[in-house]
Short mmCIF file of C-alpha atoms in Angstrom, two decimals:
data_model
loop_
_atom_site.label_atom_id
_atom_site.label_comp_id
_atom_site.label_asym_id
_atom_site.label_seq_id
_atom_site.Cartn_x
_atom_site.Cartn_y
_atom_site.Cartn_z
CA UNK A 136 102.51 70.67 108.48
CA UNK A 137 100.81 70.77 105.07
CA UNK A 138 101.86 73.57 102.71
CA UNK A 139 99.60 74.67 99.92
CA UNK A 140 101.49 75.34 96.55
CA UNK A 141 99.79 77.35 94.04
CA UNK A 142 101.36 77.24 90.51
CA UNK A 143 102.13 80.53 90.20
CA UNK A 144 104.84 79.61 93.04
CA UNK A 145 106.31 77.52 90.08
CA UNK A 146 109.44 79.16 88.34
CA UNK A 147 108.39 79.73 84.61
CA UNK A 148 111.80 79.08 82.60
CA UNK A 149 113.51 76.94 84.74
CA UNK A 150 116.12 74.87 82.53
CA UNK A 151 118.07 71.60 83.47
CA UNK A 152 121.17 74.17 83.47
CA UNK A 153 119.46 75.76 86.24
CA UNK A 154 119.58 73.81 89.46
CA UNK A 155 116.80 74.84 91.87
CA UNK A 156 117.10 76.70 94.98
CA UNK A 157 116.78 75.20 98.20
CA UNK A 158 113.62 77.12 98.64
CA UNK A 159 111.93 75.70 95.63
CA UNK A 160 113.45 71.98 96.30
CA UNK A 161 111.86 72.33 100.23
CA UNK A 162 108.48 73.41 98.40
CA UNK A 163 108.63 70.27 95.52
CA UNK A 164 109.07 67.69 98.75
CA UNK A 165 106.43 69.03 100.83
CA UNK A 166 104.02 69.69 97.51
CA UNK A 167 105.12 66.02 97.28
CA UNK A 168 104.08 64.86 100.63
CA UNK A 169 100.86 66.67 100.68
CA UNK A 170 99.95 64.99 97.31
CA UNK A 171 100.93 61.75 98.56
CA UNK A 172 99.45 61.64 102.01
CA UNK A 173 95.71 62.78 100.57
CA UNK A 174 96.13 59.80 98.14
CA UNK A 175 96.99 57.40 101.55
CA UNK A 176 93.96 59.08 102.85
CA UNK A 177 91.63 58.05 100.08
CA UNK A 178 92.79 54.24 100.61
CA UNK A 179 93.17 54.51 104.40
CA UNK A 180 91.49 51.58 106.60
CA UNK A 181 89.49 54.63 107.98
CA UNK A 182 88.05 56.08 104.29
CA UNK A 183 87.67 53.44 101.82
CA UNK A 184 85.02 51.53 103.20
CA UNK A 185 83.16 54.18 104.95
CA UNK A 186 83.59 56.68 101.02
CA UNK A 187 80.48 54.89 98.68
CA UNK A 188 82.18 56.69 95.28
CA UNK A 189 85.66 55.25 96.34
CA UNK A 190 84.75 52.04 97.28
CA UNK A 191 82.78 51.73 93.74
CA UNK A 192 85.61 52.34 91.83
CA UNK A 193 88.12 49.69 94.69
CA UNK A 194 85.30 47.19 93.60
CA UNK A 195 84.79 47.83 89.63
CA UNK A 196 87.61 45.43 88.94
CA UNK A 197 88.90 42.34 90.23
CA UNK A 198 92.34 43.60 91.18
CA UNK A 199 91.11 46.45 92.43
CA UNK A 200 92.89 49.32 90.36
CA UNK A 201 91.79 52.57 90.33
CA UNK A 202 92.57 55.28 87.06
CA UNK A 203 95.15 57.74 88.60
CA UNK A 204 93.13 60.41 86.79
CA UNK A 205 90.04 59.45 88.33
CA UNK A 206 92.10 60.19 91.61
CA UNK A 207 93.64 63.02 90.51
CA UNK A 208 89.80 65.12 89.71
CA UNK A 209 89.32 64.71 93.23
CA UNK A 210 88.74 68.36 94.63
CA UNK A 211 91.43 68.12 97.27
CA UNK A 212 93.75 67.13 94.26
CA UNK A 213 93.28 69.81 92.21
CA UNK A 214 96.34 71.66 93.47
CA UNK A 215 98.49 69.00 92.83
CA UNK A 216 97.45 67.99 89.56
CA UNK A 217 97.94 71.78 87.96
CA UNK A 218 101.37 70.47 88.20
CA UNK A 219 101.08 67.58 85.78
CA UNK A 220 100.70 63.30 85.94
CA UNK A 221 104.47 63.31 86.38
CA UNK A 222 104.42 65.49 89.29
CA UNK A 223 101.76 62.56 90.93
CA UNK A 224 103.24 59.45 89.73
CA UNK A 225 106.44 61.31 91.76
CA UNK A 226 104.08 61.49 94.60
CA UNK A 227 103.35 57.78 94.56
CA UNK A 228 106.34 56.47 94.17
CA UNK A 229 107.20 57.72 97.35
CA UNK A 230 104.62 55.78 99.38
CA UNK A 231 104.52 51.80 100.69
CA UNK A 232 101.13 52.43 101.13
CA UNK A 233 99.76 52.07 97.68
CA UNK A 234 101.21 50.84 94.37
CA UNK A 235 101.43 51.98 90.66
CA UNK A 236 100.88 49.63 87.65
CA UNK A 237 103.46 49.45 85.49
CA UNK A 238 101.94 51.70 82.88
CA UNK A 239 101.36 54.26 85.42
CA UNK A 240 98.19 54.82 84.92
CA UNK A 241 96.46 53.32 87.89
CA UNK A 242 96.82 52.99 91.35
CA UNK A 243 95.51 50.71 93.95
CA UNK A 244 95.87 49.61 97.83
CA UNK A 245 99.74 47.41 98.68
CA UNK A 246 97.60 45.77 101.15
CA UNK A 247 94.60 44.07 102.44
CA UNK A 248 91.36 46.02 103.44
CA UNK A 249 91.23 45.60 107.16
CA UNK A 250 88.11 46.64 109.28
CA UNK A 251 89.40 49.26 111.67
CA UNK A 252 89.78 48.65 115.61
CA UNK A 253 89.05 50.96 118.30
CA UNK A 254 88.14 53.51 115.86
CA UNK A 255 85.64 54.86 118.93
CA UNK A 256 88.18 54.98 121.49
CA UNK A 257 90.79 56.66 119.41
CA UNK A 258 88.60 59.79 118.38
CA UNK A 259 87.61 62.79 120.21
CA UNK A 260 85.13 65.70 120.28
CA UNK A 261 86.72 69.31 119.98
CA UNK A 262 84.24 72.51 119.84
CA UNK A 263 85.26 76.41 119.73
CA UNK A 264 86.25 76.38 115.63
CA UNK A 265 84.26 79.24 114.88
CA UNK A 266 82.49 79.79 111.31
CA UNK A 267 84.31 77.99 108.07
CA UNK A 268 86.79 79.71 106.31
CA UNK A 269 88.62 78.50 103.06
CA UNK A 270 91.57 76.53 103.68
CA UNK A 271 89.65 75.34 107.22
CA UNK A 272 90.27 72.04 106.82
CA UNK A 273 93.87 71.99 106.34
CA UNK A 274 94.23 73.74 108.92
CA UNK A 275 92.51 71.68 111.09
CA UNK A 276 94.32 68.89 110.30
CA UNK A 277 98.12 70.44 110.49
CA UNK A 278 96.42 71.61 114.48
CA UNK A 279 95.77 67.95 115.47
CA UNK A 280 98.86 66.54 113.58
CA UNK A 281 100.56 68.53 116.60
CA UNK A 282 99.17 65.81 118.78
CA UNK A 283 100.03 62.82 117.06
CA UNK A 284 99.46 60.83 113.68
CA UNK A 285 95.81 61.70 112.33
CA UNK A 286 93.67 59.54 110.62
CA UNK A 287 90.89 61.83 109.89
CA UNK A 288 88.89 65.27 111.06
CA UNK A 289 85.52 65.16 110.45
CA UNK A 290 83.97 68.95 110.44
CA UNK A 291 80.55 68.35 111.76
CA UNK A 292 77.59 69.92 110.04
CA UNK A 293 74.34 70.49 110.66
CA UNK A 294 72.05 67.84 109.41
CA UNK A 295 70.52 68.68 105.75
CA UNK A 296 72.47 72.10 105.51
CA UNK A 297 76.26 72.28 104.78
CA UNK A 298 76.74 74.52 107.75
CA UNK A 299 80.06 73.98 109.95
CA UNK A 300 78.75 73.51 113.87
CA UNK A 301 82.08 74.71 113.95
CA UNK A 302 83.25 71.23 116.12
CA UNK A 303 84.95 68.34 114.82
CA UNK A 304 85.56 64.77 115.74
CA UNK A 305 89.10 63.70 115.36
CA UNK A 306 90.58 60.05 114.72
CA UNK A 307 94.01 59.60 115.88
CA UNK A 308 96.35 56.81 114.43
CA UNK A 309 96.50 55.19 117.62
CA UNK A 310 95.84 55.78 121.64
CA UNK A 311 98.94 58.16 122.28
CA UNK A 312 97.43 60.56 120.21
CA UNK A 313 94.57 60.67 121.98
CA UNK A 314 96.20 60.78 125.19
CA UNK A 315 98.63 63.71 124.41
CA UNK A 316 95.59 65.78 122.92
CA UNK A 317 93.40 65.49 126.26
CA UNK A 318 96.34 66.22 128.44
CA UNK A 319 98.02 68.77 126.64
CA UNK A 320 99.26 71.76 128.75
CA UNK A 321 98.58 74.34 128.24
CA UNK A 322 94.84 73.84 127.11
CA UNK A 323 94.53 73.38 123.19
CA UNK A 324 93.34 76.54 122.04
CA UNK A 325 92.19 77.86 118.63
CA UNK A 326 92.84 81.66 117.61
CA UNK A 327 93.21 82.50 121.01
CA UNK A 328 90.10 80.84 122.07
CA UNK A 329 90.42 77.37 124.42
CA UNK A 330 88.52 74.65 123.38
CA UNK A 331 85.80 72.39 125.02
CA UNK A 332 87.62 69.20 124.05
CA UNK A 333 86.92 65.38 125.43
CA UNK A 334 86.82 61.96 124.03
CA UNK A 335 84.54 60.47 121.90
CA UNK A 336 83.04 58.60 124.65
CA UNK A 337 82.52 61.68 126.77
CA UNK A 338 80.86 63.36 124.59
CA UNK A 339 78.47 60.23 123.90
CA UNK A 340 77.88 60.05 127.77
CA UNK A 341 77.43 63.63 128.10
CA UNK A 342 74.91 63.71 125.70
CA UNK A 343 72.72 60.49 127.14
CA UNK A 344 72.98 62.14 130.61
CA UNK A 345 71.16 65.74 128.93
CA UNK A 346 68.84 64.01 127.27
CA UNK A 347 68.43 62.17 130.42
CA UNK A 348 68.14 58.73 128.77
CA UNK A 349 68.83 55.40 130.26
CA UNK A 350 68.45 51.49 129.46
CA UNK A 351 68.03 50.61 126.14
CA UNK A 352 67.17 54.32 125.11
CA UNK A 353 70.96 55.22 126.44
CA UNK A 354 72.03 52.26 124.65
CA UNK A 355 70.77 53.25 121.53
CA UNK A 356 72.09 56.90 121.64
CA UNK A 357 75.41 55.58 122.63
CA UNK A 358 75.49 52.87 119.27
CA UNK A 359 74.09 56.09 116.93
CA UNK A 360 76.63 58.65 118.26
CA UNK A 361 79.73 56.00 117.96
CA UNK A 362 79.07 54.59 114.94
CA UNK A 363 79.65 56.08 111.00
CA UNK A 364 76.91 57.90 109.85
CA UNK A 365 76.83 56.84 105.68
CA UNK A 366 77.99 54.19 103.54
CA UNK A 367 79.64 51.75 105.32
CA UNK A 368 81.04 48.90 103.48
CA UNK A 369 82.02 46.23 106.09
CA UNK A 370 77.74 46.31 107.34
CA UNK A 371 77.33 46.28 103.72
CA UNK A 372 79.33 42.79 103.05
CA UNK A 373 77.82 41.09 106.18
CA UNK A 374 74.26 41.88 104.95
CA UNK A 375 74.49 39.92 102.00
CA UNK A 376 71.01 38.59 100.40
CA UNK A 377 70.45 34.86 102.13
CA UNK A 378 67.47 33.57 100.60
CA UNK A 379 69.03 31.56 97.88
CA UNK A 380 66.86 29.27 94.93
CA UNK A 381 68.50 26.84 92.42
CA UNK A 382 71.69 28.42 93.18
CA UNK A 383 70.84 31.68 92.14
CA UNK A 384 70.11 34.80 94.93
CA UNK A 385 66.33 35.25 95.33
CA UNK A 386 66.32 39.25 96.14
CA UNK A 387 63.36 40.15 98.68
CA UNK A 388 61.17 42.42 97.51
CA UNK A 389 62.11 46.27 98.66
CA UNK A 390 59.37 48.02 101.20
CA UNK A 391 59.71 51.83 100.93
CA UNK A 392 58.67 53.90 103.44
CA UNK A 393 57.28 57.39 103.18
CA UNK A 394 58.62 59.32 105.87
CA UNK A 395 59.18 63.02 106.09
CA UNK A 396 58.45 63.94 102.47
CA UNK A 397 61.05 60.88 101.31
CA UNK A 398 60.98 57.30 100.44
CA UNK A 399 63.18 55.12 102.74
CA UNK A 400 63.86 51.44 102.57
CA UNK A 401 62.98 49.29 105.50
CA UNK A 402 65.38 46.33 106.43
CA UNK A 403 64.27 43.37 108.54
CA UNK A 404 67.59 41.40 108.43
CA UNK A 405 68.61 41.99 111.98
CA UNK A 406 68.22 38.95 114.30
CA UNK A 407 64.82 39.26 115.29
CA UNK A 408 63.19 39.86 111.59
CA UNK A 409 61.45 43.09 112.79
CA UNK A 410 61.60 46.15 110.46
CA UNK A 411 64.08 49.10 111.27
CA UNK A 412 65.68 51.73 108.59
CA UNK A 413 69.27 52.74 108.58
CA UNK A 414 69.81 55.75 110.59
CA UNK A 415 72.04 57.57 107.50
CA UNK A 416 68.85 56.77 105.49
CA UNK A 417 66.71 58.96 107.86
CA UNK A 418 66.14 62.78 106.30
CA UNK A 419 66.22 65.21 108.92
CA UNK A 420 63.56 68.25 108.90
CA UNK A 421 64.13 70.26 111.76
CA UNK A 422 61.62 72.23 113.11
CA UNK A 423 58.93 69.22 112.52
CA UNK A 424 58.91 68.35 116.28
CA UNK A 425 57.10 70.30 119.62
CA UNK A 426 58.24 69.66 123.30
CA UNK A 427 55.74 69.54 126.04
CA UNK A 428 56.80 69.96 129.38
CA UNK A 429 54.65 69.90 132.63
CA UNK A 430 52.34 66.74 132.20
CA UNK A 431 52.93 65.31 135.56
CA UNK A 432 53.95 61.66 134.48
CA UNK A 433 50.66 60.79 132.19
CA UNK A 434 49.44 61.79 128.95
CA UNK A 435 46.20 61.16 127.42
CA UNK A 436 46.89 60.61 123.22
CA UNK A 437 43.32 60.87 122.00
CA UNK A 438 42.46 64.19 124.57
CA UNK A 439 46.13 65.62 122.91
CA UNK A 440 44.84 64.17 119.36
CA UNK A 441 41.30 65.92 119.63
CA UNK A 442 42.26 69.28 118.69
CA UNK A 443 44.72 69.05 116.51
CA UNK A 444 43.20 67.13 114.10
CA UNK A 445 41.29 70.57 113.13
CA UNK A 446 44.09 71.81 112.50
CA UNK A 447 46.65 69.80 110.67
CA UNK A 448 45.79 66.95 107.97
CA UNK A 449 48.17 64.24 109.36
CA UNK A 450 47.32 63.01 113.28
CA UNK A 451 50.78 64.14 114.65
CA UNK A 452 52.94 61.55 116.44
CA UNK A 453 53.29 61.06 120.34
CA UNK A 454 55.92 60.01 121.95
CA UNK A 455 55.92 59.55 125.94
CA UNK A 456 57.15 57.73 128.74
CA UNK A 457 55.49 56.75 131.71
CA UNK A 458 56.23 59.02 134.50
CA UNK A 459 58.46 61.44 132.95
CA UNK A 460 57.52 64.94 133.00
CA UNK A 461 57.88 65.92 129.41
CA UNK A 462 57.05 64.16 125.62
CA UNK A 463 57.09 65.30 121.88
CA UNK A 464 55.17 65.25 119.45
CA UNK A 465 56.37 64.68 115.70
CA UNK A 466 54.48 66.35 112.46
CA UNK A 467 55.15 65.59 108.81
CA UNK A 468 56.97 68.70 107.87
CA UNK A 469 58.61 71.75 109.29
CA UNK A 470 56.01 74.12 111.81
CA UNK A 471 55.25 77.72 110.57
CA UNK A 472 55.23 80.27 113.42
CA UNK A 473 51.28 80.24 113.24
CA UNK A 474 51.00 76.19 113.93
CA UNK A 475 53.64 76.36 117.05
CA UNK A 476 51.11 79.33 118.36
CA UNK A 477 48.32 77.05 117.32
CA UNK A 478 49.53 74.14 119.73
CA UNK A 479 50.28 76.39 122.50
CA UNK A 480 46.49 77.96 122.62
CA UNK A 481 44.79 74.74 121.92
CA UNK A 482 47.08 72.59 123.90
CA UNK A 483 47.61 74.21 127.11
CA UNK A 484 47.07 71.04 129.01
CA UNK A 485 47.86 67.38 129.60
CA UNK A 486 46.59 65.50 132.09
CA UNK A 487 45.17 68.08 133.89
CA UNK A 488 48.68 69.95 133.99
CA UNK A 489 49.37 73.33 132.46
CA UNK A 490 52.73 72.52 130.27
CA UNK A 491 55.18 74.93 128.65
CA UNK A 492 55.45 74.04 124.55
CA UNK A 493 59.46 73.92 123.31
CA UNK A 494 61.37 73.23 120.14
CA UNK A 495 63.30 70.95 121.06
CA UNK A 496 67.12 71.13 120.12
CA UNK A 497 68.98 69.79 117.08
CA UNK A 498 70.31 66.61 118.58
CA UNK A 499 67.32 65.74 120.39
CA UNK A 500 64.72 66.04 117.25
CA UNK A 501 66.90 64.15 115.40
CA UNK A 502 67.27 61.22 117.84
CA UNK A 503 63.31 61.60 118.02
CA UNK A 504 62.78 61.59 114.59
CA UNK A 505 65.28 58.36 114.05
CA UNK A 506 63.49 56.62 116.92
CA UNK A 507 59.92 57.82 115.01
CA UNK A 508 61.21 56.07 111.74
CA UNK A 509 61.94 52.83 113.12
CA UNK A 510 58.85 52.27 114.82
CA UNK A 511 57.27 53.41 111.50
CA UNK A 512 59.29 50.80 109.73
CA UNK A 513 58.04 47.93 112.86
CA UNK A 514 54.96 49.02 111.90
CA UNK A 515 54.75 48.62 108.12
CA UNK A 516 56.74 45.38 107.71
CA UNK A 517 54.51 43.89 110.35
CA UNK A 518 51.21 44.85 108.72
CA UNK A 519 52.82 44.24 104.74
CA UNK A 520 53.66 40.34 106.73
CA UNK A 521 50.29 40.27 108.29
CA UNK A 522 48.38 40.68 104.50
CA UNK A 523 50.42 38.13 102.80
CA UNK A 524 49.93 35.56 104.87
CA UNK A 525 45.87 36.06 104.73
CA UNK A 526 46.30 36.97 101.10
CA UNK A 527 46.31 33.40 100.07
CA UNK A 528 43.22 31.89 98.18
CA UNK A 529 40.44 30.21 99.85
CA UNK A 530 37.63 30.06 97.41
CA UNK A 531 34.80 32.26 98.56
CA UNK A 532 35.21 31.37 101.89
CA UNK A 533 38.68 32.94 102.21
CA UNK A 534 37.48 36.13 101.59
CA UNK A 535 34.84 35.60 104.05
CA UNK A 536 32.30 35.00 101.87
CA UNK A 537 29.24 32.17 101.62
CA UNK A 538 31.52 29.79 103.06
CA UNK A 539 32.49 28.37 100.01
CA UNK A 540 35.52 26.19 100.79
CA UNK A 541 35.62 27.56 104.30
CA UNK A 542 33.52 25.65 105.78
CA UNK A 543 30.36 26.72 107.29
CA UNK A 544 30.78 29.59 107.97
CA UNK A 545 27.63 30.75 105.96
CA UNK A 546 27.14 34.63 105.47
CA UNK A 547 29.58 35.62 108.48
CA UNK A 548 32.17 34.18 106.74
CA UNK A 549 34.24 30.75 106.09
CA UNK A 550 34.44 29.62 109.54
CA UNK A 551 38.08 29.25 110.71
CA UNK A 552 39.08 30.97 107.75
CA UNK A 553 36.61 34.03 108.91
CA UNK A 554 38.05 34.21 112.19
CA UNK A 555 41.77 34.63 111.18
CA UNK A 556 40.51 37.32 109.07
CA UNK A 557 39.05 39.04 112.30
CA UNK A 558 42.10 38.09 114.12
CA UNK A 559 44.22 39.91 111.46
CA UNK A 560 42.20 42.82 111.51
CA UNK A 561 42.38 42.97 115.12
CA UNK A 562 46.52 42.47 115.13
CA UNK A 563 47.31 46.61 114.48
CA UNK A 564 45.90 47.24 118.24
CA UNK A 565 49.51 45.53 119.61
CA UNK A 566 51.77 47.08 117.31
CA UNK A 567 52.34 50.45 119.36
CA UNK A 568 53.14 48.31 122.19
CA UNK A 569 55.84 47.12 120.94
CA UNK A 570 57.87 49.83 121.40
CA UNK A 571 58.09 49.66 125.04
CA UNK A 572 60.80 49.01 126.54
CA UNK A 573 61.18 45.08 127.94
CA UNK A 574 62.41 44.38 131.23
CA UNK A 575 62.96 48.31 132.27
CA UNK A 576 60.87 49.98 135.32
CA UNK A 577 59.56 52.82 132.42
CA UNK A 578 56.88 51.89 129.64
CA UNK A 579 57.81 53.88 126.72
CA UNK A 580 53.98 54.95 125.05
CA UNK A 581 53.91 55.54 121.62
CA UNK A 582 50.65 56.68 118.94
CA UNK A 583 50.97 56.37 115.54
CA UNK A 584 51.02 59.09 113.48
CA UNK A 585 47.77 58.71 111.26
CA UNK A 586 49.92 59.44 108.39
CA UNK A 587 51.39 57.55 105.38
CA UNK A 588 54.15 56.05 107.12
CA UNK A 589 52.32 54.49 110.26
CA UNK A 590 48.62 54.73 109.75
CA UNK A 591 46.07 55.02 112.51
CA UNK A 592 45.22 51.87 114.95
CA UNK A 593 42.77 49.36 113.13
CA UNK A 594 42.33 51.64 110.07
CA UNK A 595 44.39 50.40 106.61
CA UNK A 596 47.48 49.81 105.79
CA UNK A 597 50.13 52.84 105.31
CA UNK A 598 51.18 53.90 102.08
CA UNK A 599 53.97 51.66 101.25
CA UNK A 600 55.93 52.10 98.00
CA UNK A 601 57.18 48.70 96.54
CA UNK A 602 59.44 47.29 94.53
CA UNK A 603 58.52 44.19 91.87
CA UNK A 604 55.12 45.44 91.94
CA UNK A 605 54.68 44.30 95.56
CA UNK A 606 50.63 45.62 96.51
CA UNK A 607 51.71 46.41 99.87
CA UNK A 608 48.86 48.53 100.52
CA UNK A 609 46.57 46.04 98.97
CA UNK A 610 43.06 45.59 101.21
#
């Protein structure tokens, strides 16, 4: 159990003469251990890669040291540093975990960096914490350390704010853990209070199943739940730029996306080259997303479109699935009371079908709003592709002029060279298809928003921010 030592604990005139009590020699070692074990922490298997600021300062040198008083400002370390660099080069001593130079002035991991296993099966969910308190996180982790060795507790806060949900997701050391936390008896309780506790994977399944997802959409729920939200090193090391010229890296240009009020990058280095953003990357703005419920299994986006567009400057996004009951719709910012009113009185059918108008809740805007990005990014990378490969020269007739070099096409263009241009223009009408859902009974239907990040169907290019003076949005 960790024991907070303030320095006013610390006897004031306390001589070599004057051997310590037993009291004060308990407090030193566990003021010892405490300092120690949040240093461990810092260059755990489980932090380090997953901590951007940390793993900066692992990578700033070749050998990897780190300035003990760059460790030492940390905010958990404050306590422990009141009592002087001795006091923490005591600390470390004691530990096989990490290593002191022989100046003492920096500190580094004894071992290899090794990518953690089974992080998702070792963790669990636990809800029923209440509101935060100082000192909560302490005390959270002396509770689990009941259980078995902890490798982190992760308060859980609601996206954007710094507001405790007041549930936590716990990574045990190893399965055991795990197992004697579950199947504890009595019931783990907190002040009193039982908890709602389950594993990791639970919790992921339990959340598919409300949400009512399946296929690919379960899929994808289940890979964003279980994975690190954040920097994660290891992704960042096997994403390494692999266009290479004369033996130097040739760095693709960046494509920023506008979504939500922010600029995000778009990535297309997955296996199938299509665009997708990194789900830490995606702000959250809830409130920016209305639930309708009621359609009957069909939605019309143009009827839906038709009355909004009096109302709000950006053509809202639709998302729907064929034959489901319910969709959302996605706008660029958070609804005042007035808009949500306005939907409900202009809006009070679909498809013939009175429907009831929701917010919907935290976890499932945010999922929406993830989903919304990445088709966004689809979209941009595969129009930004589309212009540079018709943005070549072609004398006159490439821009579908006299013909020119084209051929002869005359005034409707240069021939071949005029009908690629068509075909190009034509191209936007399949890119909201494409986020259907292959090989499953259910279509997923999706509209563009009409806004900066998507653009409407046939109309130009969204408003894509580039690096190296990239014209994205050139016509």
């Amino acid at each position: 159990m960790s024991v907070s030592v303030s320095t006013d604990d610390a006897p004031t005139s306390l001589t070599a003469a004057e051997p310590a009590s037993p009291d004060l020699s308990m407090h030193d070692d566990e003021s010892l251990a405490a300092a120690r074990k949040q240093v461990e922490f810092y260059f755990a298997d489980s932090n380090l890669p997953y901590d951007k600021f940390m793993w900066t300062l692992h990578t700033a040198n070749a050998d990897h040291w780190v300035p003990i008083k760059t460790v030492s400002s940390f905010k958990r370390m404050r306590e422990h540093t009141a009592k002087g660099p001795e006091f923490i080069l005591r600390a470390l001593k004691t530990t096989t975990e990490v290593e002191v130079d022989d100046e003492g002035e920096n500190v580094r991991r004894a071992t290899e960096l090794q990518k953690p296993k089974d992080q998702f099966e070792r963790s669990v969910y636990a809800k029923g914490f209440g509101k935060e308190e100082p000192g909560l996180q302490q005390e959270l982790e002396a509770f689990f350390e009941k259980y078995g060795e902890v490798n982190a507790v992760r308060m859980r806060r609601v996206d954007g704010k710094k507001e405790f949900k007041g549930s936590v997701f716990v990574e045990f050391a190893d399965i055991a853990g795990v197992e004697a936390f579950l199947s504890a008896e009595p019931k783990p309780s907190w002040k009193g209070e039982e908890l709602l506790v389950m594993s990791k994977e639970a919790y992921c399944d339990m959340k598919i199943k409300e949400k009512g997802l399946t296929g690919k959409a379960a899929d994808l729920r289940k890979d964003t739940i279980s994975s690190r939200k954040g920097f994660n090193a290891f992704r960042e090391m096997e994403n390494p730029s692999k266009s290479k010229s004369n033996g130097k890296s040739k760095e693709k240009p960046e494509i920023l996306l506008e979504f939500m009020g922010e600029r995000i990058r778009v990535y297309d280095d997955n296996e199938d080259g299509i665009g997708y953003v990194k789900t830490e990357d995606v702000p959250f703005v809830r409130g920016a997303t209305l639930k309708f419920t009621g359609c009957g299994g069909d939605a019309n986006f143009t009827e839906m479109k038709a009355p909004l567009r009096d109302r709000f400057a950006r053509v809202p996004y639709i998302q729907f699935s064929k034959g489901d009951d319910f969709g959302l719709v996605g706008f660029e910012k958070e609804l005042k009371e007035d808009e949500v009113e306005y939907v409900k009185e202009n809006l009070k059918t679909v498809n013939s079908n009175e429907v009831v108008w929701t917010i919907p809740d935290e976890e499932e805007e945010k999922q929406f709003q993830i989903d919304r990005a990445n088709f966004a990014a689809k979209s941009a990378l595969s129009r930004t592709q589309m212009r540079k490969g018709s943005s070549g020269r072609g004398g006159r007739g490439g821009r579908g002029g006299r013909g020119g070099r084209g051929g002869r096409g005359g005034r409707h263009g240069g021939g071949d060279r005029g009908k690629t241009r068509d075909k190009a223009k034509d191209a936007p009408q399949s890119i909201a298809p494409s986020e259907s859902q292959t090989g499953e009974k259910r279509k997923r239907a999706v509209e563009p928003d009409g806004g900066p990040d998507v653009g409407v169907r046939g109309a130009g290019v969204p408003t894509i921010a580039a690096a190296k003076k990239v014209k994205a949005d050139e016509s």
